[in-house]
């Protein structure tokens, strides 16, 4: 029986080194246990008249959304299921505690405890390479707040280290479990900025938003929606089946990562076969996609068909999201 390799991660730099080693095949066919020590963590600081030793309801919602994203990722990675499958013990193990410093709205939480629990679960389901890229990927997405904030509005002129941008792209290409985590972290970031809409400054992890940037992001939510076709070649990041549709996470250099819906109807089966085959073979597929934009950013998108199968003729009206999702991976 092969020996379990133990990796102790104390910093972002160490995590990046192990991630690159995993991509290079160092941990192939080996059992790996990751232990985080002092990294990562999330720090939130809000400055403004309303933000002295208090957390408004809108900001609390952001923290709840953040925890929900961690729960969903844990359930997907540990069990291959939704968050409903988690036990009470699971929830206690990964519950985050946000410490608020006296006299301010400076809030901090340690993420490494939840990630250690996740790594211990994942060792039963994954190869060494899969585990390292997945657990470290989750750590990066949960702490690289640039990726979450930039998702909200490209016009806010938010800057980021180029290496971090490249790391996020690599993570999303490597693991379909983390696509939803990235979406959930983005939603939590949006809840934070909406909840602290009148703040003078928000420091969210490695991102600092000024008052004009906060106002620009909130203004986007009040602008009208425009639609545009964004047909082209897409990589399939994640594929899930619902009662009346498929949820497909796509990636292209033109759009970045986007979440789309493909509704059941005439020709839909042919199109989903193409998408499933492309997903299995890690190949791009030519899709016909309709995007809905606000302030130049994609809010939602539907797959209308494919170049090969043509346009679909939906037979089912658009419905709300279902909680009873099934993964097709």
Short mmCIF file of C-alpha atoms in Angstrom, two decimals:
data_model
loop_
_atom_site.label_atom_id
_atom_site.label_comp_id
_atom_site.label_asym_id
_atom_site.label_seq_id
_atom_site.Cartn_x
_atom_site.Cartn_y
_atom_site.Cartn_z
CA UNK A 1 0.00 0.00 0.00
CA UNK A 2 1.45 3.37 -1.02
CA UNK A 3 2.36 5.89 1.64
CA UNK A 4 0.14 8.95 2.07
CA UNK A 5 1.96 12.14 1.09
CA UNK A 6 1.23 14.96 3.54
CA UNK A 7 1.42 18.53 2.23
CA UNK A 8 1.43 21.38 4.75
CA UNK A 9 0.29 24.68 3.23
CA UNK A 10 1.15 27.83 5.18
CA UNK A 11 0.98 30.46 2.45
CA UNK A 12 -0.37 31.34 -0.96
CA UNK A 13 3.10 30.83 -2.43
CA UNK A 14 3.36 27.27 -1.09
CA UNK A 15 -0.13 26.49 -2.38
CA UNK A 16 0.80 27.76 -5.85
CA UNK A 17 3.93 25.58 -5.88
CA UNK A 18 1.99 22.44 -4.95
CA UNK A 19 -0.69 23.26 -7.53
CA UNK A 20 1.90 23.53 -10.30
CA UNK A 21 3.53 20.28 -9.14
CA UNK A 22 0.16 18.54 -9.37
CA UNK A 23 -0.34 19.79 -12.93
CA UNK A 24 3.14 18.45 -13.76
CA UNK A 25 2.16 14.97 -12.56
CA UNK A 26 4.15 14.85 -9.31
CA UNK A 27 1.19 13.44 -7.35
CA UNK A 28 -0.20 11.09 -10.00
CA UNK A 29 -1.22 7.71 -8.55
CA UNK A 30 -0.37 8.82 -5.02
CA UNK A 31 -2.57 9.41 -1.97
CA UNK A 32 -2.28 12.97 -0.69
CA UNK A 33 -3.48 14.66 2.51
CA UNK A 34 -3.40 18.45 2.59
CA UNK A 35 -3.15 20.34 5.87
CA UNK A 36 -3.58 24.11 5.90
CA UNK A 37 -1.86 26.08 8.65
CA UNK A 38 -2.60 29.81 8.93
CA UNK A 39 -3.72 30.20 5.30
CA UNK A 40 -6.11 31.03 3.71
CA UNK A 41 -8.29 33.59 5.46
CA UNK A 42 -10.77 36.25 4.37
CA UNK A 43 -10.67 39.81 5.68
CA UNK A 44 -13.46 42.34 5.10
CA UNK A 45 -13.24 46.00 6.14
CA UNK A 46 -15.94 48.58 5.37
CA UNK A 47 -15.50 52.32 5.96
CA UNK A 48 -18.41 54.78 6.17
CA UNK A 49 -20.89 56.49 8.49
CA UNK A 50 -23.00 53.35 9.04
CA UNK A 51 -20.07 51.07 9.66
CA UNK A 52 -18.81 51.43 13.23
CA UNK A 53 -18.96 48.23 15.30
CA UNK A 54 -22.00 47.10 13.28
CA UNK A 55 -22.88 44.89 10.33
CA UNK A 56 -26.00 45.95 8.36
CA UNK A 57 -28.40 43.24 7.23
CA UNK A 58 -27.18 43.47 3.64
CA UNK A 59 -23.61 42.74 4.71
CA UNK A 60 -24.76 39.83 6.87
CA UNK A 61 -26.50 38.40 3.80
CA UNK A 62 -23.16 38.43 1.98
CA UNK A 63 -21.58 36.37 4.78
CA UNK A 64 -24.47 33.90 4.64
CA UNK A 65 -24.10 33.63 0.85
CA UNK A 66 -20.37 33.02 1.29
CA UNK A 67 -21.00 30.19 3.77
CA UNK A 68 -23.63 28.69 1.44
CA UNK A 69 -21.06 28.62 -1.36
CA UNK A 70 -18.57 26.80 0.88
CA UNK A 71 -21.27 24.29 1.87
CA UNK A 72 -22.22 23.60 -1.73
CA UNK A 73 -18.59 23.06 -2.74
CA UNK A 74 -18.03 20.72 0.22
CA UNK A 75 -21.05 18.58 -0.68
CA UNK A 76 -20.08 18.45 -4.36
CA UNK A 77 -16.46 17.48 -3.69
CA UNK A 78 -16.98 15.21 -0.68
CA UNK A 79 -20.14 13.42 -1.80
CA UNK A 80 -20.81 14.38 -5.41
CA UNK A 81 -24.21 15.69 -4.28
CA UNK A 82 -26.01 18.91 -3.31
CA UNK A 83 -25.67 20.69 0.03
CA UNK A 84 -28.89 18.98 1.19
CA UNK A 85 -26.88 15.77 1.55
CA UNK A 86 -24.62 17.24 4.24
CA UNK A 87 -24.96 15.95 7.79
CA UNK A 88 -25.22 18.20 10.82
CA UNK A 89 -21.67 17.13 11.70
CA UNK A 90 -20.46 18.22 8.26
CA UNK A 91 -22.04 21.65 8.69
CA UNK A 92 -20.44 22.12 12.09
CA UNK A 93 -17.01 21.10 10.77
CA UNK A 94 -17.00 23.73 8.03
CA UNK A 95 -18.95 26.49 9.76
CA UNK A 96 -17.08 29.77 9.40
CA UNK A 97 -16.77 32.19 12.31
CA UNK A 98 -16.48 35.86 11.33
CA UNK A 99 -14.69 37.85 14.04
CA UNK A 100 -15.59 41.55 14.15
CA UNK A 101 -12.92 43.82 15.63
CA UNK A 102 -14.16 46.18 18.33
CA UNK A 103 -14.90 49.72 17.16
CA UNK A 104 -14.91 48.88 13.46
CA UNK A 105 -16.51 46.74 10.76
CA UNK A 106 -13.26 44.88 10.15
CA UNK A 107 -14.36 41.24 9.87
CA UNK A 108 -12.07 38.24 9.50
CA UNK A 109 -12.60 34.50 9.16
CA UNK A 110 -10.16 31.60 9.01
CA UNK A 111 -10.82 29.29 6.05
CA UNK A 112 -8.20 26.62 6.73
CA UNK A 113 -10.27 24.59 9.19
CA UNK A 114 -13.07 24.02 6.68
CA UNK A 115 -10.54 23.19 3.95
CA UNK A 116 -8.77 20.67 6.19
CA UNK A 117 -12.09 18.89 6.73
CA UNK A 118 -12.76 18.92 3.00
CA UNK A 119 -9.32 17.49 2.22
CA UNK A 120 -9.80 14.67 4.71
CA UNK A 121 -13.08 13.73 3.00
CA UNK A 122 -11.76 14.06 -0.54
CA UNK A 123 -8.86 11.63 -0.01
CA UNK A 124 -11.42 8.81 -0.14
CA UNK A 125 -12.73 9.83 -3.57
CA UNK A 126 -9.83 11.32 -5.52
CA UNK A 127 -6.39 10.58 -6.90
CA UNK A 128 -3.47 12.64 -5.66
CA UNK A 129 -3.57 15.01 -8.62
CA UNK A 130 -7.34 15.44 -8.42
CA UNK A 131 -7.22 16.11 -4.70
CA UNK A 132 -4.41 18.67 -4.84
CA UNK A 133 -5.91 20.64 -7.74
CA UNK A 134 -9.40 20.48 -6.23
CA UNK A 135 -8.64 21.38 -2.61
CA UNK A 136 -6.06 24.03 -3.46
CA UNK A 137 -8.38 25.28 -6.19
CA UNK A 138 -11.14 25.71 -3.62
CA UNK A 139 -8.71 27.55 -1.34
CA UNK A 140 -7.68 29.93 -4.11
CA UNK A 141 -11.24 30.67 -5.25
CA UNK A 142 -12.41 31.27 -1.68
CA UNK A 143 -9.55 33.69 -0.97
CA UNK A 144 -8.80 35.25 -4.39
CA UNK A 145 -11.49 37.89 -4.03
CA UNK A 146 -10.35 39.66 -7.18
CA UNK A 147 -11.94 36.89 -9.24
CA UNK A 148 -15.25 37.28 -7.38
CA UNK A 149 -15.38 41.08 -7.50
CA UNK A 150 -14.24 41.37 -11.11
CA UNK A 151 -17.09 39.02 -12.05
CA UNK A 152 -19.51 41.77 -11.00
CA UNK A 153 -18.36 44.62 -13.20
CA UNK A 154 -15.42 44.92 -15.57
CA UNK A 155 -15.99 48.70 -15.72
CA UNK A 156 -15.04 49.21 -12.08
CA UNK A 157 -11.35 49.25 -13.11
CA UNK A 158 -10.40 46.59 -10.58
CA UNK A 159 -6.77 45.58 -10.90
CA UNK A 160 -5.28 42.19 -10.13
CA UNK A 161 -1.99 40.37 -10.23
CA UNK A 162 -1.65 38.69 -13.63
CA UNK A 163 -0.46 35.47 -12.01
CA UNK A 164 -3.67 35.28 -9.97
CA UNK A 165 -5.79 35.72 -13.08
CA UNK A 166 -3.88 32.90 -14.76
CA UNK A 167 -4.23 30.70 -11.66
CA UNK A 168 -8.03 31.13 -11.60
CA UNK A 169 -8.23 30.20 -15.28
CA UNK A 170 -6.15 27.06 -14.66
CA UNK A 171 -8.32 26.07 -11.71
CA UNK A 172 -11.57 26.36 -13.64
CA UNK A 173 -10.13 24.34 -16.52
CA UNK A 174 -8.99 21.57 -14.20
CA UNK A 175 -12.04 20.89 -12.09
CA UNK A 176 -15.77 21.05 -12.79
CA UNK A 177 -16.61 20.91 -9.05
CA UNK A 178 -15.20 24.42 -8.64
CA UNK A 179 -17.20 26.15 -11.38
CA UNK A 180 -20.20 26.56 -9.07
CA UNK A 181 -17.95 27.75 -6.23
CA UNK A 182 -16.68 30.55 -8.45
CA UNK A 183 -20.28 31.57 -9.25
CA UNK A 184 -21.26 31.44 -5.55
CA UNK A 185 -18.26 33.53 -4.50
CA UNK A 186 -19.26 36.10 -7.11
CA UNK A 187 -22.80 36.25 -5.74
CA UNK A 188 -21.49 36.72 -2.21
CA UNK A 189 -19.26 39.57 -3.39
CA UNK A 190 -22.23 41.21 -5.11
CA UNK A 191 -24.31 40.89 -1.93
CA UNK A 192 -21.51 42.58 0.01
CA UNK A 193 -21.25 45.55 -2.35
CA UNK A 194 -25.03 45.94 -2.51
CA UNK A 195 -25.31 45.68 1.27
CA UNK A 196 -22.62 48.34 1.77
CA UNK A 197 -23.83 50.53 -1.11
CA UNK A 198 -23.10 53.79 0.77
CA UNK A 199 -19.62 52.84 2.02
CA UNK A 200 -16.65 55.10 1.38
CA UNK A 201 -14.35 52.11 0.91
CA UNK A 202 -14.62 48.33 0.96
CA UNK A 203 -11.59 46.13 1.47
CA UNK A 204 -12.54 42.58 0.51
CA UNK A 205 -9.60 40.22 0.75
CA UNK A 206 -7.05 41.30 -1.85
CA UNK A 207 -9.39 43.88 -3.45
CA UNK A 208 -9.99 47.49 -2.42
CA UNK A 209 -13.04 49.26 -3.82
CA UNK A 210 -13.32 53.04 -3.71
CA UNK A 211 -16.63 54.90 -3.36
CA UNK A 212 -16.89 55.57 -7.15
CA UNK A 213 -16.28 51.88 -7.86
CA UNK A 214 -18.91 50.83 -5.31
CA UNK A 215 -21.40 53.25 -6.89
CA UNK A 216 -20.56 52.01 -10.40
CA UNK A 217 -21.20 48.38 -9.45
CA UNK A 218 -24.50 49.21 -7.76
CA UNK A 219 -25.58 51.42 -10.67
CA UNK A 220 -25.18 48.49 -13.03
CA UNK A 221 -28.05 46.69 -11.32
CA UNK A 222 -30.41 49.56 -12.22
CA UNK A 223 -29.51 49.71 -15.90
CA UNK A 224 -31.57 48.11 -18.65
CA UNK A 225 -30.75 44.71 -20.07
CA UNK A 226 -29.58 44.26 -23.65
CA UNK A 227 -29.43 40.99 -25.57
CA UNK A 228 -26.79 39.87 -28.04
CA UNK A 229 -25.77 36.66 -29.79
CA UNK A 230 -22.41 35.29 -28.65
CA UNK A 231 -22.10 32.25 -30.93
CA UNK A 232 -18.76 30.50 -31.16
CA UNK A 233 -16.55 27.66 -29.89
CA UNK A 234 -16.92 26.89 -26.17
CA UNK A 235 -15.29 24.53 -23.72
CA UNK A 236 -17.72 22.71 -21.42
CA UNK A 237 -16.75 23.29 -17.77
CA UNK A 238 -19.78 21.78 -16.06
CA UNK A 239 -22.98 20.01 -17.11
CA UNK A 240 -26.03 19.38 -14.91
CA UNK A 241 -29.51 18.08 -15.64
CA UNK A 242 -32.78 19.48 -14.26
CA UNK A 243 -36.39 18.46 -14.87
CA UNK A 244 -36.97 20.92 -17.71
CA UNK A 245 -33.47 21.99 -18.78
CA UNK A 246 -29.73 21.46 -18.64
CA UNK A 247 -27.43 23.89 -16.81
CA UNK A 248 -24.18 24.24 -18.77
CA UNK A 249 -21.16 26.25 -17.64
CA UNK A 250 -19.19 27.36 -20.70
CA UNK A 251 -15.79 28.95 -21.23
CA UNK A 252 -14.31 30.85 -24.15
CA UNK A 253 -11.59 33.47 -24.48
CA UNK A 254 -14.22 35.92 -25.71
CA UNK A 255 -16.69 35.60 -22.82
CA UNK A 256 -14.71 34.00 -20.03
CA UNK A 257 -16.72 31.56 -17.93
CA UNK A 258 -20.51 31.90 -18.21
CA UNK A 259 -23.45 29.92 -16.88
CA UNK A 260 -26.08 29.01 -19.47
CA UNK A 261 -29.37 27.12 -19.70
CA UNK A 262 -30.44 24.72 -22.45
CA UNK A 263 -34.19 24.05 -22.32
CA UNK A 264 -35.74 20.80 -23.43
CA UNK A 265 -37.52 20.82 -26.77
CA UNK A 266 -37.24 19.82 -30.40
CA UNK A 267 -33.61 19.04 -31.37
CA UNK A 268 -32.45 19.58 -27.77
CA UNK A 269 -31.41 15.93 -27.44
CA UNK A 270 -29.07 16.22 -30.42
CA UNK A 271 -27.53 19.39 -29.05
CA UNK A 272 -27.00 17.95 -25.57
CA UNK A 273 -25.38 14.88 -27.13
CA UNK A 274 -22.87 17.17 -28.85
CA UNK A 275 -22.23 19.03 -25.59
CA UNK A 276 -21.86 15.82 -23.57
CA UNK A 277 -19.42 14.38 -26.10
CA UNK A 278 -17.36 17.58 -26.09
CA UNK A 279 -17.37 17.54 -22.28
CA UNK A 280 -16.18 13.93 -22.15
CA UNK A 281 -13.43 14.49 -24.73
CA UNK A 282 -12.37 17.91 -23.37
CA UNK A 283 -12.97 19.41 -26.82
CA UNK A 284 -14.67 22.68 -27.80
CA UNK A 285 -18.09 22.68 -29.46
CA UNK A 286 -19.63 25.33 -31.73
CA UNK A 287 -22.73 26.68 -29.96
CA UNK A 288 -25.41 29.26 -30.68
CA UNK A 289 -25.78 31.34 -27.51
CA UNK A 290 -27.92 34.33 -26.55
CA UNK A 291 -26.47 36.55 -23.81
CA UNK A 292 -28.20 39.18 -21.68
CA UNK A 293 -26.01 42.14 -20.74
CA UNK A 294 -26.00 44.98 -18.26
CA UNK A 295 -23.29 47.63 -18.54
CA UNK A 296 -21.34 45.35 -20.84
CA UNK A 297 -21.31 42.38 -18.45
CA UNK A 298 -23.13 39.10 -19.12
CA UNK A 299 -25.94 38.52 -16.61
CA UNK A 300 -27.40 35.31 -18.02
CA UNK A 301 -27.34 33.27 -21.21
CA UNK A 302 -29.29 30.56 -23.03
CA UNK A 303 -28.01 27.98 -25.49
CA UNK A 304 -30.17 28.25 -28.61
CA UNK A 305 -28.61 25.30 -30.40
CA UNK A 306 -25.39 24.36 -32.15
CA UNK A 307 -23.83 24.95 -35.54
CA UNK A 308 -24.26 21.25 -36.32
CA UNK A 309 -27.82 20.72 -35.00
CA UNK A 310 -29.22 24.16 -35.77
CA UNK A 311 -31.59 26.27 -33.69
CA UNK A 312 -33.82 24.61 -31.09
CA UNK A 313 -37.58 24.98 -30.83
CA UNK A 314 -38.26 25.02 -27.07
CA UNK A 315 -41.43 23.28 -25.91
CA UNK A 316 -41.14 24.16 -22.23
CA UNK A 317 -41.53 27.62 -20.76
CA UNK A 318 -38.64 29.06 -18.76
CA UNK A 319 -38.96 28.00 -15.13
CA UNK A 320 -37.14 28.78 -11.91
CA UNK A 321 -34.12 26.82 -10.72
CA UNK A 322 -34.71 23.39 -9.23
CA UNK A 323 -32.94 22.17 -6.12
CA UNK A 324 -33.13 18.55 -7.29
CA UNK A 325 -30.16 18.77 -9.60
CA UNK A 326 -28.27 15.81 -11.05
CA UNK A 327 -24.70 16.04 -12.26
CA UNK A 328 -23.97 14.66 -15.69
CA UNK A 329 -20.27 14.33 -15.06
#
